[in-house]
XYZ file of N, CA and C in Angstrom:
447
model
N 0.720 -1.197 0.044
C 0.437 0.221 -0.215
C 0.746 1.153 0.183
N 0.523 2.070 -0.631
C 1.265 3.416 -0.687
C 1.255 4.545 0.720
N 2.181 4.833 0.725
C 1.858 5.460 2.380
C 1.760 6.711 2.413
N 1.076 7.588 2.871
C 1.079 8.816 3.315
C 1.796 10.079 2.841
N 1.651 10.719 2.222
C 3.067 11.916 1.505
C 2.813 13.011 3.090
N 4.072 13.287 3.189
C 4.459 14.419 3.533
C 3.739 15.554 3.486
N 3.186 16.622 4.276
C 2.571 17.904 3.878
C 3.376 18.863 2.781
N 3.089 18.866 2.091
C 3.030 19.703 0.835
C 3.686 19.433 -0.287
N 3.598 17.978 -0.289
C 4.683 17.230 -0.913
C 3.588 16.768 -2.112
N 3.950 16.312 -2.933
C 2.820 15.335 -4.353
C 2.473 14.594 -3.471
N 1.179 14.351 -3.960
C 0.601 12.942 -3.638
C 1.100 11.996 -4.496
N 1.239 10.388 -3.837
C 1.950 9.315 -4.685
C 1.579 8.619 -6.061
N 2.070 7.770 -6.564
C 1.457 7.409 -7.477
C 0.302 6.412 -6.859
N -0.879 6.200 -7.564
C -1.993 4.925 -7.161
C -1.428 3.895 -7.949
N -2.049 3.020 -7.638
C -2.498 1.535 -8.055
C -3.840 1.344 -8.312
N -4.854 2.798 -8.397
C -5.822 2.246 -9.351
C -6.162 1.571 -10.525
N -6.817 0.826 -11.286
C -6.941 0.409 -12.226
C -7.297 1.699 -12.898
N -5.776 1.508 -14.052
C -5.802 2.523 -15.202
C -7.344 2.588 -15.879
N -7.612 1.655 -16.374
C -9.314 1.921 -16.603
C -10.021 2.699 -15.726
N -9.975 2.917 -14.798
C -10.749 3.918 -13.865
C -10.476 4.972 -13.760
N -8.869 5.052 -13.422
C -8.220 6.266 -13.680
C -8.342 7.282 -15.009
N -8.259 6.274 -15.936
C -8.279 6.942 -17.469
C -10.158 8.022 -17.184
N -10.570 7.266 -16.476
C -12.294 7.890 -17.007
C -12.141 8.988 -16.025
N -11.802 8.755 -15.201
C -12.122 10.315 -13.860
C -11.699 11.972 -14.308
N -12.193 12.293 -13.962
C -12.191 13.275 -14.190
C -11.986 14.435 -13.243
N -10.457 14.802 -12.848
C -10.701 15.795 -11.348
C -10.861 17.053 -11.607
N -10.349 17.848 -10.460
C -10.049 18.554 -10.331
C -8.651 19.367 -10.823
N -8.472 20.987 -11.141
C -6.923 21.484 -10.648
C -6.029 20.592 -9.460
N -6.435 20.495 -8.383
C -6.176 19.744 -7.121
C -5.974 18.243 -7.276
N -6.092 17.645 -8.602
C -6.311 16.257 -8.940
C -7.151 15.365 -8.434
N -8.199 16.031 -7.261
C -9.204 15.390 -6.711
C -10.740 15.542 -7.069
N -11.211 14.212 -6.527
C -13.040 14.298 -7.117
C -13.765 14.293 -5.633
N -15.045 15.126 -5.863
C -15.668 14.483 -4.742
C -16.359 13.595 -4.716
N -16.145 13.359 -3.349
C -17.211 11.793 -3.105
C -18.023 12.230 -2.005
N -19.496 11.612 -2.548
C -20.577 11.670 -1.700
C -20.793 10.328 -1.325
N -20.862 10.562 -0.008
C -21.003 9.309 1.163
C -22.988 9.370 1.286
N -23.225 8.509 1.126
C -24.944 7.751 1.301
C -25.138 6.937 1.959
N -26.359 6.651 2.425
C -26.229 5.864 3.445
C -27.040 4.713 2.602
N -26.627 3.210 2.219
C -26.883 2.380 1.113
C -28.365 2.101 1.381
N -29.006 1.709 2.531
C -30.085 1.018 2.721
C -31.416 2.858 2.825
N -31.107 3.992 2.880
C -32.134 5.063 3.024
C -31.947 5.703 2.063
N -30.817 5.765 1.911
C -30.576 7.132 0.547
C -30.011 8.607 1.175
N -29.815 8.415 2.538
C -29.964 9.496 3.446
C -28.260 10.096 2.611
N -28.629 11.292 2.177
C -26.988 11.594 2.058
C -26.181 12.005 3.232
N -24.973 11.826 3.819
C -24.259 11.506 4.956
C -22.959 12.666 4.576
N -22.167 12.816 3.730
C -21.402 13.718 4.061
C -20.800 13.573 2.410
N -19.634 14.621 2.686
C -18.994 15.151 0.808
C -17.521 14.986 1.374
N -16.524 14.245 0.660
C -15.483 14.336 1.036
C -14.473 14.252 -0.209
N -13.122 14.072 -0.110
C -12.558 13.881 -1.400
C -11.542 13.139 -1.777
N -11.785 12.415 -2.851
C -10.693 11.486 -2.924
C -9.702 11.701 -4.404
N -8.613 10.965 -4.312
C -7.957 11.119 -5.404
C -7.950 9.592 -5.173
N -6.705 9.414 -6.600
C -6.816 7.893 -7.474
C -6.550 7.079 -5.975
N -5.455 6.964 -5.430
C -5.187 5.787 -4.157
C -6.224 6.174 -3.113
N -6.622 7.330 -2.914
C -7.949 6.982 -1.413
C -9.047 6.054 -2.615
N -9.457 6.610 -3.969
C -10.409 5.638 -4.132
C -10.356 4.157 -4.558
N -8.621 4.116 -5.088
C -8.012 2.549 -4.988
C -8.490 1.647 -3.097
N -7.975 2.820 -2.560
C -7.782 2.216 -0.934
C -9.336 1.928 -0.541
N -10.669 2.672 -0.785
C -12.346 2.555 -0.819
C -12.388 1.318 -1.194
N -11.923 0.851 -2.675
C -12.058 0.046 -3.266
C -11.872 -1.176 -2.801
N -11.148 -1.817 -2.575
C -9.879 -2.426 -2.521
C -10.033 -3.322 -0.701
N -10.456 -1.809 0.112
C -10.942 -2.370 1.918
C -11.611 -2.446 2.288
N -12.978 -1.992 1.389
C -13.941 -1.748 1.821
C -14.639 -1.010 3.080
N -13.457 -0.097 3.399
C -14.277 1.172 3.525
C -13.180 1.918 3.468
N -14.133 3.535 3.829
C -13.978 4.864 3.100
C -13.111 5.427 3.197
N -11.743 5.911 2.756
C -10.511 6.863 2.826
C -10.690 7.833 1.763
N -10.297 9.080 2.564
C -10.737 10.219 1.457
C -9.103 10.877 1.961
N -9.286 12.034 1.264
C -7.940 12.816 1.372
C -8.108 14.123 1.825
N -7.592 14.236 2.768
C -7.988 15.640 4.091
C -6.998 16.446 2.699
N -8.266 17.619 2.457
C -7.553 18.909 2.362
C -6.649 19.730 3.319
N -6.890 20.065 4.456
C -6.775 20.687 5.364
C -5.411 19.670 6.107
N -5.372 18.628 6.275
C -4.199 18.169 6.683
C -3.477 17.489 5.731
N -3.829 17.550 4.429
C -3.008 17.052 3.346
C -2.484 15.301 3.279
N -2.974 15.056 3.928
C -3.173 13.317 3.996
C -4.242 12.495 3.898
N -3.971 10.920 3.871
C -4.836 10.154 3.765
C -6.036 9.904 5.254
N -7.620 9.546 4.957
C -8.164 9.335 6.563
C -8.951 8.568 5.923
N -9.366 7.380 6.786
C -10.136 6.131 6.464
C -11.029 6.422 7.703
N -12.281 7.301 7.540
C -13.112 7.769 8.460
C -13.573 6.399 9.101
N -13.620 6.650 10.201
C -13.820 6.070 11.491
C -12.381 5.625 12.691
N -11.372 5.440 11.932
C -10.219 5.197 12.665
C -9.866 5.589 13.945
N -10.652 6.717 13.980
C -10.254 7.558 15.426
C -11.855 7.460 16.259
N -12.447 7.961 15.384
C -14.315 8.454 16.480
C -14.663 6.976 16.365
N -14.920 5.568 15.378
C -15.210 4.661 15.405
C -16.486 4.220 14.604
N -16.667 5.828 13.920
C -18.082 5.760 13.351
C -17.912 5.349 11.941
N -17.344 4.179 11.603
C -17.156 3.604 10.196
C -17.807 3.719 8.638
N -17.481 4.099 7.837
C -18.216 3.770 6.709
C -17.999 2.477 5.523
N -18.786 1.499 6.142
C -18.120 0.275 5.206
C -18.866 0.024 3.767
N -17.936 -0.157 2.880
C -18.602 0.068 1.793
C -19.419 -0.771 0.727
N -20.179 -0.630 0.526
C -21.695 -1.671 0.129
C -21.577 -1.577 -1.550
N -21.132 0.378 -2.059
C -21.299 -0.141 -3.558
C -20.058 1.325 -3.840
N -19.725 1.057 -4.982
C -18.678 2.241 -5.529
C -19.048 3.082 -6.998
N -19.970 4.110 -7.142
C -20.324 4.643 -8.650
C -19.729 5.801 -9.179
N -19.395 6.095 -10.289
C -19.304 7.373 -11.121
C -20.274 7.693 -11.575
N -20.487 9.203 -11.475
C -21.810 9.701 -12.145
C -21.406 9.984 -13.508
N -22.343 10.075 -14.509
C -22.266 10.388 -15.640
C -21.069 10.776 -16.290
N -20.768 12.246 -15.365
C -19.562 12.937 -16.427
C -17.936 12.464 -15.727
N -18.287 11.441 -15.030
C -17.145 10.921 -14.004
C -15.992 11.828 -13.524
N -16.976 12.664 -13.228
C -16.545 13.798 -11.846
C -16.809 13.683 -10.863
N -17.460 12.855 -10.216
C -18.199 12.604 -9.408
C -18.322 11.411 -8.714
N -18.000 10.596 -7.174
C -18.085 9.469 -6.674
C -19.225 9.428 -6.058
N -20.057 8.521 -5.980
C -20.929 8.206 -4.842
C -20.698 6.575 -4.724
N -20.363 7.062 -3.138
C -20.207 5.647 -2.385
C -21.065 5.690 -1.517
N -21.248 4.273 -2.149
C -23.168 3.762 -0.890
C -22.494 3.023 0.379
N -22.929 3.483 1.768
C -22.246 3.027 2.648
C -23.589 2.679 3.798
N -22.596 1.466 4.720
C -23.081 1.320 5.980
C -22.718 2.382 6.544
N -23.139 3.060 7.450
C -22.678 4.261 8.822
C -23.078 3.516 9.617
N -21.923 3.439 10.634
C -21.695 3.277 11.774
C -21.888 4.739 12.722
N -22.933 4.953 13.330
C -22.600 6.353 14.056
C -22.574 7.464 13.028
N -21.982 8.572 14.393
C -21.765 9.590 13.249
C -21.183 10.214 12.151
N -21.995 10.736 10.417
C -21.103 10.944 9.747
C -20.286 12.375 9.661
N -21.126 13.438 10.120
C -20.303 14.835 10.603
C -19.307 14.520 11.517
N -17.835 15.337 11.169
C -17.059 15.649 12.362
C -17.742 16.593 13.667
N -19.130 16.986 13.333
C -19.148 17.973 14.704
C -20.632 16.989 15.822
N -20.217 15.712 14.889
C -21.012 14.627 16.019
C -22.646 14.222 15.007
N -22.856 15.157 14.615
C -24.068 15.061 13.905
C -24.150 13.754 12.825
N -25.721 13.315 12.708
C -26.087 12.113 11.812
C -24.962 12.209 10.342
N -25.262 13.309 9.783
C -25.647 13.760 8.146
C -24.464 15.176 8.903
N -23.874 15.771 7.401
C -23.548 16.754 7.556
C -24.360 17.941 6.652
N -25.934 17.820 6.809
C -26.512 18.052 5.738
C -27.410 18.493 6.915
N -27.621 17.662 8.263
C -28.714 18.444 8.803
C -29.157 19.157 9.470
N -28.306 20.238 10.308
C -28.144 21.154 11.118
C -28.553 22.476 10.588
N -28.753 22.933 9.417
C -28.413 24.490 8.590
C -29.398 24.232 6.983
N -30.293 23.756 7.612
C -31.144 23.972 6.665
C -31.976 24.887 6.086
N -31.873 25.219 5.202
C -32.122 26.837 4.336
C -33.758 26.945 3.828
N -33.734 28.106 4.264
C -35.779 28.304 3.575
C -35.647 28.216 2.148
N -36.632 27.690 1.450
C -36.837 27.430 0.566
C -38.408 27.987 0.088
N -38.701 28.561 -1.047
C -39.990 28.809 -1.504
C -40.772 28.011 -1.534
N -40.538 26.943 -1.620
C -41.404 25.957 -1.858
C -41.636 24.953 -0.405
N -42.323 23.649 -1.016
C -42.884 22.788 0.677
C -41.788 21.996 0.349
N -40.823 21.342 1.279
C -40.108 20.812 1.640
C -41.434 18.943 2.142
N -40.561 18.226 1.307
C -41.243 16.825 1.379
C -41.266 16.615 2.789
N -42.201 15.686 3.649
C -41.993 15.591 4.927
C -40.689 14.622 5.242
N -39.850 14.849 5.879
C -38.614 14.087 6.536
C -37.568 14.334 5.821
N -37.871 15.204 4.699
C -36.754 15.356 4.539
C -35.699 16.737 4.164
N -35.288 16.203 5.557
C -34.243 17.364 6.046
C -35.447 18.820 6.975
N -36.958 18.388 6.577
C -37.560 20.133 7.529
C -36.819 19.320 9.053
N -37.176 21.111 9.450
C -37.031 20.793 10.834
C -38.590 20.522 11.400
N -37.939 20.110 12.570
C -39.686 19.872 13.361
C -40.319 21.010 13.404
N -41.625 20.421 13.263
C -42.183 21.881 13.300
C -42.429 22.372 14.647
N -42.343 24.236 14.473
C -42.080 24.982 16.107
C -40.775 25.077 16.098
N -39.603 24.178 15.127
C -37.876 24.674 15.847
C -37.490 25.151 13.891
N -36.472 25.827 14.621
C -35.348 26.332 13.149
C -34.582 25.957 13.099
N -33.658 25.310 12.018
C -32.601 24.507 12.317
C -31.339 25.641 12.644
N -30.500 25.617 13.230
C -29.407 26.406 13.236
C -29.046 26.882 12.467
N -29.024 28.450 12.780
C -28.585 29.840 12.083
C -29.461 30.492 11.221
N -30.928 29.397 11.020
C -32.117 30.197 10.845
C -33.094 31.194 11.594
N -33.668 31.828 11.571
C -34.536 32.130 12.867
C -35.944 32.054 12.102
N -36.948 31.720 12.958
C -38.254 31.649 12.511
C -38.970 32.659 12.207
N -40.050 32.983 12.021
C -40.839 34.297 11.353
C -42.088 33.834 11.488
N -43.189 34.425 12.349
C -44.697 33.908 12.582
C -45.514 34.852 11.741
């Protein structure tokens, strides 16, 4: 397995299947967004970033591996928190510029301790939200949003 690079140095070459690597459309930083979704409910859990090696590790270990842009290192979801993401399937979107990882999430997906990274700051819209689709409990407002009567 490839080692973690020293901060500020280029990420190492990867053992990712060349056919998959050739399809990926990466950003200027060599990364693609990776959406983690709960496999059985469809709940969107978080967004992380992967390079070729992180995707290779995710595909071969069955655990989600991401590239930390702030720490400039690989991290396996749950290694320190115990909130693991067991990989059920991995797919590329139609443009091959985003990865969808369907997982079985144990515990919180968000570093704040919330179940998802998308349930604490629901923004108001002009339409009606479907029941249970991130809508706040009646009589409460999401963090950062003031209710009006």
